[in-house]
Amino acid sequence: MTDILLSADAEDADSPHYLRALTDMADRRTVVAGAAIYTDNGIKLVEKGARIDSRLYDRLVQHKLREPIDRHLSIENPVDVPSLLALGQTLIEQETLPAMLAEALGSGARLLEPLRSLPLPSAMACKLTVMRDQRPTLFQHSLVMTTVAVFLAVKSGLSERDCSTVAAAALLHDLGVLHMDPAWDDPDHKVVGVGRKHLVAHPISAMLMIRDTQAYPRAAEVAVLEHHERMDGSGYPRALPGADITPMGRILLLAEVVAAFYEKYDDMPAQRLSLVLRLNHRKFPSALVAFILPLLQEEVARESALMPLGNDAPRQIELLAEAFAYWDQLKAALPPDTAAKSSAGTAFAFTDSRLMALQKALIEAGSHPRHQGELLAQLQGDAIGMAEVALVGREALWQLQSILNASHRRWPQLSDRATPADAAVADWCDWAMRTL
């Protein structure tokens, strides 16, 4: 890990979005400066004992502070360990996924026990309080993900101490999101350009905040940095292959996906997640997936109502077929030795390998577009079968979108079409952006 590179890419500790959230929160609960707050060049901005509120935002945002602001604040009713335990118990009682995990372990207490020894310095408590008050969906996601991560840690046989480290990493993994524009969480808002760069950097930001407290094991820092990596090397921010992802990082990356599916989908989350994990078996750690799949299969058996997802299947199959056929057409028009001359780090090699890997996964799942015509005919009237085909199609289309996003992120110069290979990738990306 190159700390200089990480620090250069990370956002400032007190970004405008975080300062806005903190000062807006301070309009509704008492927040007081426990020490004077200075700019990095020694100008005093806030006196010790002064009340913080949104009227200070403009003054704070215009300066770089000597230290992160939340080192110096006293907050009314902050997040603490007892409140985390109480909220965790409520989740187990009210939410499907934590309840399922608690049942599998024999009690909710086993899921929550690692939180009892959680270090919570005042600066970290401040961040979590801002998240709880200003970004409640993000806060709940962090708590739910903590239950999944602890479940996986317990099932993996980790020690009590390591389970506590996993719990801390899971709870704090999305601190970096507090420094992003809240618009990213709007499903109708497409994150592009600088916004996507900030999204990719948020694990780095969170890792640096955790390191700054000097209260958590290094394993927690690294796991947070790795929570969006993938076993096949397609994740971010470092595109690590599975062999280089730490055991706790593997737990967090799977826990993130599991929690996200139950938050995103009200209809058939277990069936959707089961399909994604089986279809993408190269992306996720198989030993950990083996702890999750049996629970999902039990949940699928209990799901009684199916949404009319099967209606989407024919169009999804058509789009996948077009995507693969258009790429084949673009490749065929290139000089014969293009593939041989394209090194592993080029946009062409990346796009070609990702599309080939997706086609291979679909073939292995019996879901490649060229196999689906006959299958759709056989499934007419079978709502469950058609729904499963549609779910596979949705996941495959999402992967096409991820290839598009990664290409734009890694090779922003593609639109220059400097080489025939770059032009082929740019043309495919343009098609995907228009069509998907």
Short mmCIF file of C-alpha atoms in Angstrom, two decimals:
data_model
loop_
_atom_site.label_atom_id
_atom_site.label_comp_id
_atom_site.label_asym_id
_atom_site.label_seq_id
_atom_site.Cartn_x
_atom_site.Cartn_y
_atom_site.Cartn_z
CA MET A 1 0.00 0.00 0.00
CA THR A 2 1.41 3.40 -0.90
CA ASP A 3 0.28 5.82 1.79
CA ILE A 4 1.43 8.89 -0.17
CA LEU A 5 -0.76 7.86 -3.10
CA LEU A 6 -3.70 7.13 -0.83
CA SER A 7 -3.37 10.49 0.91
CA ALA A 8 -3.16 12.29 -2.41
CA ASP A 9 -6.32 10.67 -3.71
CA ALA A 10 -8.37 11.01 -0.53
CA GLU A 11 -10.71 13.91 0.10
CA ASP A 12 -9.95 16.51 2.79
CA ALA A 13 -11.06 15.45 6.27
CA ASP A 14 -13.47 18.37 6.57
CA SER A 15 -15.10 18.49 3.15
CA PRO A 16 -17.89 21.00 2.45
CA HIS A 17 -20.47 18.18 2.46
CA TYR A 18 -19.37 16.94 5.89
CA LEU A 19 -19.26 20.47 7.35
CA ARG A 20 -22.75 21.13 6.00
CA ALA A 21 -24.11 17.93 7.55
CA LEU A 22 -22.41 18.61 10.90
CA THR A 23 -23.50 22.25 11.19
CA ASP A 24 -27.06 21.41 10.08
CA MET A 25 -27.18 18.71 12.76
CA ALA A 26 -26.03 21.31 15.29
CA ASP A 27 -29.19 23.33 14.63
CA ARG A 28 -31.19 20.51 16.26
CA ARG A 29 -28.93 19.31 19.06
CA THR A 30 -26.38 21.11 21.21
CA VAL A 31 -22.85 21.01 19.78
CA VAL A 32 -20.18 23.00 21.62
CA ALA A 33 -16.52 23.64 20.81
CA GLY A 34 -14.49 21.98 23.56
CA ALA A 35 -11.40 23.88 22.38
CA ALA A 36 -10.79 26.84 20.11
CA ILE A 37 -10.87 25.99 16.40
CA TYR A 38 -8.04 27.41 14.26
CA THR A 39 -7.23 27.57 10.56
CA ASP A 40 -4.01 25.93 9.42
CA ASN A 41 -2.31 29.35 9.40
CA GLY A 42 -3.29 30.15 13.00
CA ILE A 43 -6.43 32.25 12.65
CA LYS A 44 -8.96 31.53 15.41
CA LEU A 45 -12.35 30.81 13.84
CA VAL A 46 -14.33 29.61 16.85
CA GLU A 47 -13.79 30.32 20.56
CA LYS A 48 -13.67 27.54 23.13
CA GLY A 49 -17.17 27.00 24.55
CA ALA A 50 -18.94 28.52 21.53
CA ARG A 51 -22.11 26.91 20.23
CA ILE A 52 -21.78 25.40 16.75
CA ASP A 53 -24.66 25.75 14.27
CA SER A 54 -25.34 26.25 10.56
CA ARG A 55 -24.54 29.98 10.78
CA LEU A 56 -20.87 29.00 11.08
CA TYR A 57 -20.87 26.94 7.89
CA ASP A 58 -19.77 29.73 5.53
CA ARG A 59 -16.91 30.72 7.83
CA LEU A 60 -15.70 27.15 8.31
CA VAL A 61 -15.92 26.11 4.67
CA GLN A 62 -13.73 28.98 3.48
CA HIS A 63 -10.68 27.79 5.42
CA LYS A 64 -8.55 24.71 5.83
CA LEU A 65 -8.64 23.83 9.51
CA ARG A 66 -5.55 23.01 11.53
CA GLU A 67 -7.18 19.78 12.73
CA PRO A 68 -10.40 17.95 11.86
CA ILE A 69 -13.26 19.84 13.46
CA ASP A 70 -14.76 16.85 15.22
CA ARG A 71 -11.72 16.48 17.48
CA HIS A 72 -12.91 19.51 19.42
CA LEU A 73 -16.67 19.08 19.78
CA SER A 74 -18.96 18.10 22.61
CA ILE A 75 -22.28 16.73 21.33
CA GLU A 76 -25.60 16.23 23.04
CA ASN A 77 -26.79 12.59 22.91
CA PRO A 78 -23.96 11.22 20.75
CA VAL A 79 -23.77 7.70 19.36
CA ASP A 80 -22.21 5.44 22.00
CA VAL A 81 -21.89 1.71 22.59
CA PRO A 82 -25.18 1.33 24.57
CA SER A 83 -27.13 3.12 21.82
CA LEU A 84 -25.49 0.94 19.15
CA LEU A 85 -26.46 -2.21 21.07
CA ALA A 86 -30.05 -0.97 21.44
CA LEU A 87 -30.32 -0.11 17.74
CA GLY A 88 -28.80 -3.45 16.80
CA GLN A 89 -31.37 -5.29 18.89
CA THR A 90 -34.16 -3.32 17.19
CA LEU A 91 -32.80 -4.32 13.79
CA ILE A 92 -32.75 -7.99 14.79
CA GLU A 93 -36.37 -7.72 15.91
CA GLN A 94 -37.64 -5.79 12.89
CA GLU A 95 -35.46 -6.47 9.83
CA THR A 96 -35.44 -9.71 7.83
CA LEU A 97 -31.70 -10.07 7.26
CA PRO A 98 -30.42 -9.48 10.84
CA ALA A 99 -33.23 -11.68 12.16
CA MET A 100 -32.22 -14.47 9.79
CA LEU A 101 -28.57 -14.21 10.83
CA ALA A 102 -29.42 -14.16 14.55
CA GLU A 103 -31.58 -17.25 14.12
CA ALA A 104 -28.76 -19.04 12.31
CA LEU A 105 -26.33 -18.28 15.16
CA GLY A 106 -28.85 -19.21 17.85
CA SER A 107 -29.29 -15.72 19.35
CA GLY A 108 -29.08 -12.03 18.59
CA ALA A 109 -26.62 -11.62 21.45
CA ARG A 110 -23.90 -13.39 19.45
CA LEU A 111 -24.29 -10.89 16.62
CA LEU A 112 -24.06 -7.90 18.94
CA GLU A 113 -21.45 -9.07 21.45
CA PRO A 114 -18.42 -7.78 19.45
CA LEU A 115 -19.84 -4.23 19.63
CA ARG A 116 -19.50 -4.20 23.42
CA SER A 117 -15.73 -3.75 23.20
CA LEU A 118 -15.88 -1.20 20.34
CA PRO A 119 -13.46 1.73 20.82
CA LEU A 120 -15.34 4.96 20.21
CA PRO A 121 -13.15 8.08 20.51
CA SER A 122 -15.06 11.37 20.59
CA ALA A 123 -14.16 12.24 16.98
CA MET A 124 -15.47 8.90 15.76
CA ALA A 125 -18.60 9.22 17.88
CA CYS A 126 -19.16 12.62 16.29
CA LYS A 127 -18.92 11.18 12.77
CA LEU A 128 -21.37 8.39 13.61
CA THR A 129 -23.75 10.90 15.21
CA VAL A 130 -23.71 13.03 12.06
CA MET A 131 -24.39 9.87 10.06
CA ARG A 132 -27.23 8.82 12.37
CA ASP A 133 -28.92 12.22 12.30
CA GLN A 134 -28.20 13.42 8.75
CA ARG A 135 -27.79 10.20 6.76
CA PRO A 136 -30.03 7.69 8.59
CA THR A 137 -30.17 5.27 5.64
CA LEU A 138 -26.39 5.12 5.52
CA PHE A 139 -26.24 4.64 9.29
CA GLN A 140 -28.70 1.75 9.17
CA HIS A 141 -26.76 0.21 6.28
CA SER A 142 -23.61 0.30 8.40
CA LEU A 143 -25.37 -1.41 11.30
CA VAL A 144 -26.94 -4.09 9.10
CA MET A 145 -23.62 -4.71 7.38
CA THR A 146 -22.04 -5.10 10.82
CA THR A 147 -24.43 -7.94 11.64
CA VAL A 148 -23.57 -9.70 8.36
CA ALA A 149 -19.82 -9.23 8.89
CA VAL A 150 -19.98 -10.53 12.46
CA PHE A 151 -22.01 -13.53 11.29
CA LEU A 152 -19.34 -14.35 8.70
CA ALA A 153 -16.56 -13.81 11.24
CA VAL A 154 -18.19 -16.13 13.78
CA LYS A 155 -18.88 -18.80 11.15
CA SER A 156 -15.25 -18.52 10.00
CA GLY A 157 -14.05 -19.32 13.51
CA LEU A 158 -12.38 -15.97 14.21
CA SER A 159 -11.36 -15.17 17.77
CA GLU A 160 -13.38 -12.82 19.98
CA ARG A 161 -10.79 -10.10 19.44
CA ASP A 162 -10.86 -10.51 15.66
CA CYS A 163 -14.66 -10.51 15.64
CA SER A 164 -14.53 -7.16 17.43
CA THR A 165 -12.10 -5.83 14.81
CA VAL A 166 -14.44 -6.99 12.03
CA ALA A 167 -17.39 -5.31 13.79
CA ALA A 168 -15.48 -2.02 14.05
CA ALA A 169 -14.42 -2.13 10.40
CA ALA A 170 -17.96 -2.91 9.21
CA LEU A 171 -19.56 -0.18 11.30
CA LEU A 172 -17.08 2.45 10.09
CA HIS A 173 -16.58 1.30 6.50
CA ASP A 174 -18.67 4.05 4.88
CA LEU A 175 -17.40 7.07 6.82
CA GLY A 176 -15.96 8.34 3.55
CA VAL A 177 -19.46 8.68 2.12
CA LEU A 178 -20.13 11.50 4.61
CA HIS A 179 -17.74 13.59 2.52
CA MET A 180 -19.58 12.97 -0.74
CA ASP A 181 -22.47 14.91 -2.23
CA PRO A 182 -25.66 13.35 -0.74
CA ALA A 183 -27.12 13.35 -4.27
CA TRP A 184 -25.14 10.16 -4.97
CA ASP A 185 -27.71 8.24 -2.91
CA ASP A 186 -30.59 9.33 -5.16
CA PRO A 187 -31.39 6.36 -7.45
CA ASP A 188 -32.27 8.81 -10.24
CA HIS A 189 -28.89 10.57 -9.94
CA LYS A 190 -26.20 9.09 -12.18
CA VAL A 191 -22.73 9.46 -10.63
CA VAL A 192 -20.28 10.50 -13.36
CA GLY A 193 -17.04 12.45 -13.74
CA VAL A 194 -15.64 13.91 -10.52
CA GLY A 195 -18.52 12.41 -8.55
CA ARG A 196 -17.49 8.91 -9.63
CA LYS A 197 -13.89 9.67 -8.64
CA HIS A 198 -15.10 10.60 -5.17
CA LEU A 199 -17.19 7.44 -5.00
CA VAL A 200 -14.16 5.31 -5.86
CA ALA A 201 -12.06 7.19 -3.27
CA HIS A 202 -14.47 6.78 -0.34
CA PRO A 203 -12.83 3.59 1.01
CA ILE A 204 -9.53 5.48 1.09
CA SER A 205 -11.11 8.41 2.93
CA ALA A 206 -12.68 6.08 5.51
CA MET A 207 -9.43 4.19 6.02
CA LEU A 208 -7.52 7.44 6.66
CA MET A 209 -10.12 8.64 9.17
CA ILE A 210 -9.90 5.36 11.06
CA ARG A 211 -6.10 5.53 11.02
CA ASP A 212 -6.21 9.12 12.31
CA THR A 213 -7.90 8.04 15.56
CA GLN A 214 -5.12 5.51 16.36
CA ALA A 215 -7.81 3.53 18.18
CA TYR A 216 -8.27 0.54 15.86
CA PRO A 217 -6.07 -2.34 14.71
CA ARG A 218 -4.39 -1.98 11.34
CA ALA A 219 -6.43 -4.97 10.15
CA ALA A 220 -9.57 -2.84 10.50
CA GLU A 221 -8.04 -0.04 8.41
CA VAL A 222 -7.06 -2.42 5.63
CA ALA A 223 -10.42 -4.22 5.63
CA VAL A 224 -12.22 -0.89 5.21
CA LEU A 225 -9.93 -0.01 2.32
CA GLU A 226 -10.79 -3.34 0.68
CA HIS A 227 -14.57 -3.45 1.14
CA HIS A 228 -15.25 -2.78 -2.55
CA GLU A 229 -12.57 -5.07 -3.94
CA ARG A 230 -13.52 -8.28 -5.76
CA MET A 231 -11.81 -11.67 -5.90
CA ASP A 232 -11.41 -11.45 -9.70
CA GLY A 233 -9.60 -8.10 -9.46
CA SER A 234 -12.53 -6.06 -10.81
CA GLY A 235 -13.13 -4.02 -7.64
CA TYR A 236 -11.79 -0.70 -6.37
CA PRO A 237 -9.88 1.33 -5.28
CA ARG A 238 -6.82 -0.88 -6.00
CA ALA A 239 -8.26 -3.64 -8.24
CA LEU A 240 -6.67 -6.29 -6.01
CA PRO A 241 -6.83 -9.97 -6.99
CA GLY A 242 -8.31 -12.29 -4.39
CA ALA A 243 -4.94 -13.58 -3.18
CA ASP A 244 -4.02 -10.03 -2.10
CA ILE A 245 -7.27 -9.26 -0.25
CA THR A 246 -7.01 -9.82 3.50
CA PRO A 247 -9.36 -12.27 5.28
CA MET A 248 -11.20 -9.39 6.97
CA GLY A 249 -11.38 -7.51 3.68
CA ARG A 250 -13.05 -10.56 2.15
CA ILE A 251 -15.59 -10.60 4.96
CA LEU A 252 -16.41 -6.93 4.44
CA LEU A 253 -16.70 -7.11 0.66
CA LEU A 254 -19.22 -9.93 0.88
CA ALA A 255 -21.09 -8.37 3.82
CA GLU A 256 -21.45 -5.14 1.81
CA VAL A 257 -23.10 -6.99 -1.07
CA VAL A 258 -25.40 -9.04 1.16
CA ALA A 259 -26.60 -5.99 3.12
CA ALA A 260 -27.04 -3.91 -0.04
CA PHE A 261 -29.37 -6.46 -1.66
CA TYR A 262 -31.70 -6.57 1.30
CA GLU A 263 -31.78 -2.77 1.40
CA LYS A 264 -32.28 -2.27 -2.31
CA TYR A 265 -34.97 -4.86 -3.02
CA ASP A 266 -38.27 -5.33 -1.26
CA ASP A 267 -39.28 -8.15 -3.60
CA MET A 268 -37.39 -11.46 -3.45
CA PRO A 269 -34.07 -10.18 -2.05
CA ALA A 270 -32.97 -13.71 -1.11
CA GLN A 271 -33.61 -15.08 -4.59
CA ARG A 272 -31.91 -12.12 -6.25
CA LEU A 273 -28.86 -12.36 -4.00
CA SER A 274 -28.62 -16.13 -4.40
CA LEU A 275 -28.56 -15.74 -8.17
CA VAL A 276 -25.95 -12.98 -8.08
CA LEU A 277 -23.64 -14.96 -5.82
CA ARG A 278 -23.95 -18.06 -7.99
CA LEU A 279 -23.59 -16.17 -11.27
CA ASN A 280 -20.57 -14.20 -10.01
CA HIS A 281 -18.74 -16.95 -8.17
CA ARG A 282 -15.36 -15.58 -9.32
CA LYS A 283 -16.02 -12.21 -7.68
CA PHE A 284 -16.79 -13.38 -4.16
CA PRO A 285 -14.91 -15.58 -1.63
CA SER A 286 -16.40 -19.05 -2.05
CA ALA A 287 -15.72 -20.17 1.54
CA LEU A 288 -17.76 -17.24 2.88
CA VAL A 289 -20.48 -17.52 0.24
CA ALA A 290 -20.98 -21.10 1.47
CA PHE A 291 -22.16 -19.69 4.81
CA ILE A 292 -24.73 -17.42 3.14
CA LEU A 293 -26.27 -19.52 0.35
CA PRO A 294 -28.03 -22.09 2.60
CA LEU A 295 -29.75 -19.26 4.50
CA LEU A 296 -30.88 -17.69 1.24
CA GLN A 297 -32.28 -20.96 -0.03
CA GLU A 298 -34.36 -21.31 3.12
CA GLU A 299 -35.59 -17.75 2.71
CA VAL A 300 -36.48 -18.30 -0.95
CA ALA A 301 -38.65 -21.22 0.09
CA ARG A 302 -40.56 -18.85 2.39
CA GLU A 303 -41.08 -16.14 -0.23
CA SER A 304 -44.60 -16.65 -1.49
CA ALA A 305 -45.28 -13.68 -3.80
CA LEU A 306 -43.41 -13.10 -7.04
CA MET A 307 -43.44 -9.78 -8.82
CA PRO A 308 -44.13 -10.01 -12.57
CA LEU A 309 -40.40 -9.83 -13.30
CA GLY A 310 -40.63 -12.34 -16.11
CA ASN A 311 -42.13 -9.66 -18.36
CA ASP A 312 -38.68 -8.04 -18.52
CA ALA A 313 -36.82 -11.18 -19.61
CA PRO A 314 -37.19 -10.96 -23.42
CA ARG A 315 -35.92 -7.36 -23.61
CA GLN A 316 -33.01 -8.14 -21.26
CA ILE A 317 -31.95 -11.09 -23.41
CA GLU A 318 -32.16 -8.89 -26.49
CA LEU A 319 -29.94 -6.19 -24.93
CA LEU A 320 -27.33 -8.73 -23.83
CA ALA A 321 -27.25 -10.28 -27.30
CA GLU A 322 -26.81 -6.83 -28.86
CA ALA A 323 -23.99 -5.93 -26.47
CA PHE A 324 -22.00 -9.07 -27.20
CA ALA A 325 -22.68 -8.97 -30.94
CA TYR A 326 -21.67 -5.31 -31.26
CA TRP A 327 -18.38 -5.94 -29.46
CA ASP A 328 -17.68 -8.90 -31.74
CA GLN A 329 -18.41 -6.68 -34.73
CA LEU A 330 -16.04 -3.96 -33.50
CA LYS A 331 -13.28 -6.51 -32.82
CA ALA A 332 -13.68 -8.07 -36.27
CA ALA A 333 -13.09 -4.68 -37.91
CA LEU A 334 -9.73 -4.20 -36.15
CA PRO A 335 -6.33 -5.22 -37.55
CA PRO A 336 -5.79 -8.97 -36.99
CA ASP A 337 -2.97 -8.54 -34.46
CA THR A 338 -4.79 -6.00 -32.24
CA ALA A 339 -5.56 -8.45 -29.47
CA ALA A 340 -2.00 -9.80 -29.42
CA LYS A 341 -0.52 -6.30 -29.18
CA SER A 342 -2.91 -5.11 -26.44
CA SER A 343 -1.19 -5.37 -23.07
CA ALA A 344 -3.07 -6.21 -19.88
CA GLY A 345 -3.27 -2.58 -18.84
CA THR A 346 -5.09 -1.29 -21.93
CA ALA A 347 -8.75 -0.39 -22.23
CA PHE A 348 -9.17 -2.90 -25.06
CA ALA A 349 -7.72 -5.82 -23.06
CA PHE A 350 -9.82 -4.89 -20.03
CA THR A 351 -13.10 -4.60 -21.93
CA ASP A 352 -12.50 -7.72 -23.96
CA SER A 353 -11.59 -9.84 -20.93
CA ARG A 354 -14.54 -8.58 -18.86
CA LEU A 355 -17.05 -9.22 -21.66
CA MET A 356 -15.60 -12.69 -22.27
CA ALA A 357 -15.75 -13.46 -18.54
CA LEU A 358 -19.39 -12.37 -18.39
CA GLN A 359 -20.29 -14.53 -21.38
CA LYS A 360 -18.50 -17.48 -19.80
CA ALA A 361 -20.40 -17.02 -16.55
CA LEU A 362 -23.70 -16.83 -18.42
CA ILE A 363 -22.86 -19.99 -20.37
CA GLU A 364 -21.99 -21.80 -17.14
CA ALA A 365 -25.31 -20.68 -15.67
CA GLY A 366 -27.20 -21.77 -18.80
CA SER A 367 -28.24 -18.14 -19.28
CA HIS A 368 -26.34 -16.93 -22.34
CA PRO A 369 -28.62 -15.08 -24.80
CA ARG A 370 -28.07 -17.67 -27.51
CA HIS A 371 -29.47 -20.36 -25.19
CA GLN A 372 -32.41 -18.38 -23.91
CA GLY A 373 -34.84 -18.44 -26.82
CA GLU A 374 -35.75 -22.08 -26.35
CA LEU A 375 -35.76 -21.67 -22.57
CA LEU A 376 -38.27 -18.79 -22.69
CA ALA A 377 -40.59 -20.92 -24.79
CA GLN A 378 -40.40 -23.71 -22.22
CA LEU A 379 -41.03 -21.34 -19.30
CA GLN A 380 -44.24 -19.76 -20.57
CA GLY A 381 -46.68 -19.86 -17.65
CA ASP A 382 -43.90 -20.59 -15.13
CA ALA A 383 -43.76 -17.35 -13.08
CA ILE A 384 -40.89 -18.49 -10.86
CA GLY A 385 -38.78 -19.68 -13.78
CA MET A 386 -39.38 -16.50 -15.77
CA ALA A 387 -38.58 -14.39 -12.72
CA GLU A 388 -35.27 -16.18 -12.30
CA VAL A 389 -34.36 -15.59 -15.96
CA ALA A 390 -35.20 -11.90 -15.50
CA LEU A 391 -33.09 -11.65 -12.36
CA VAL A 392 -30.11 -13.17 -14.14
CA GLY A 393 -30.66 -10.71 -16.98
CA ARG A 394 -30.75 -7.76 -14.60
CA GLU A 395 -27.49 -8.79 -12.99
CA ALA A 396 -25.79 -9.31 -16.37
CA LEU A 397 -26.95 -5.87 -17.57
CA TRP A 398 -25.64 -4.35 -14.35
CA GLN A 399 -22.27 -5.95 -15.09
CA LEU A 400 -22.28 -4.38 -18.57
CA GLN A 401 -22.88 -1.03 -16.88
CA SER A 402 -19.97 -1.68 -14.50
CA ILE A 403 -17.67 -2.39 -17.48
CA LEU A 404 -18.76 0.93 -19.00
CA ASN A 405 -18.17 2.80 -15.72
CA ALA A 406 -14.78 1.23 -15.13
CA SER A 407 -13.63 2.00 -18.68
CA HIS A 408 -14.55 5.67 -18.31
CA ARG A 409 -12.90 5.84 -14.88
CA ARG A 410 -9.63 4.16 -15.81
CA TRP A 411 -9.19 5.56 -19.32
CA PRO A 412 -10.78 9.04 -19.48
CA GLN A 413 -8.90 9.69 -22.76
CA LEU A 414 -10.88 7.00 -24.62
CA SER A 415 -13.04 9.59 -26.37
CA ASP A 416 -9.90 10.82 -28.18
CA ARG A 417 -9.87 7.50 -30.08
CA ALA A 418 -6.09 7.69 -30.39
CA THR A 419 -5.78 4.09 -31.62
CA PRO A 420 -8.14 1.72 -33.43
CA ALA A 421 -8.39 -0.36 -30.24
CA ASP A 422 -9.33 2.71 -28.17
CA ALA A 423 -11.88 3.67 -30.83
CA ALA A 424 -13.50 0.23 -30.60
CA VAL A 425 -13.83 0.51 -26.83
CA ALA A 426 -15.14 4.07 -27.07
CA ASP A 427 -17.74 3.03 -29.68
CA TRP A 428 -18.91 0.15 -27.49
CA CYS A 429 -19.10 2.43 -24.45
CA ASP A 430 -21.11 4.99 -26.43
CA TRP A 431 -23.54 2.25 -27.44
CA ALA A 432 -23.82 1.05 -23.84
CA MET A 433 -24.42 4.56 -22.53
CA ARG A 434 -27.20 5.16 -25.05
CA THR A 435 -28.85 1.77 -24.69
CA LEU A 436 -28.54 0.44 -21.14
#
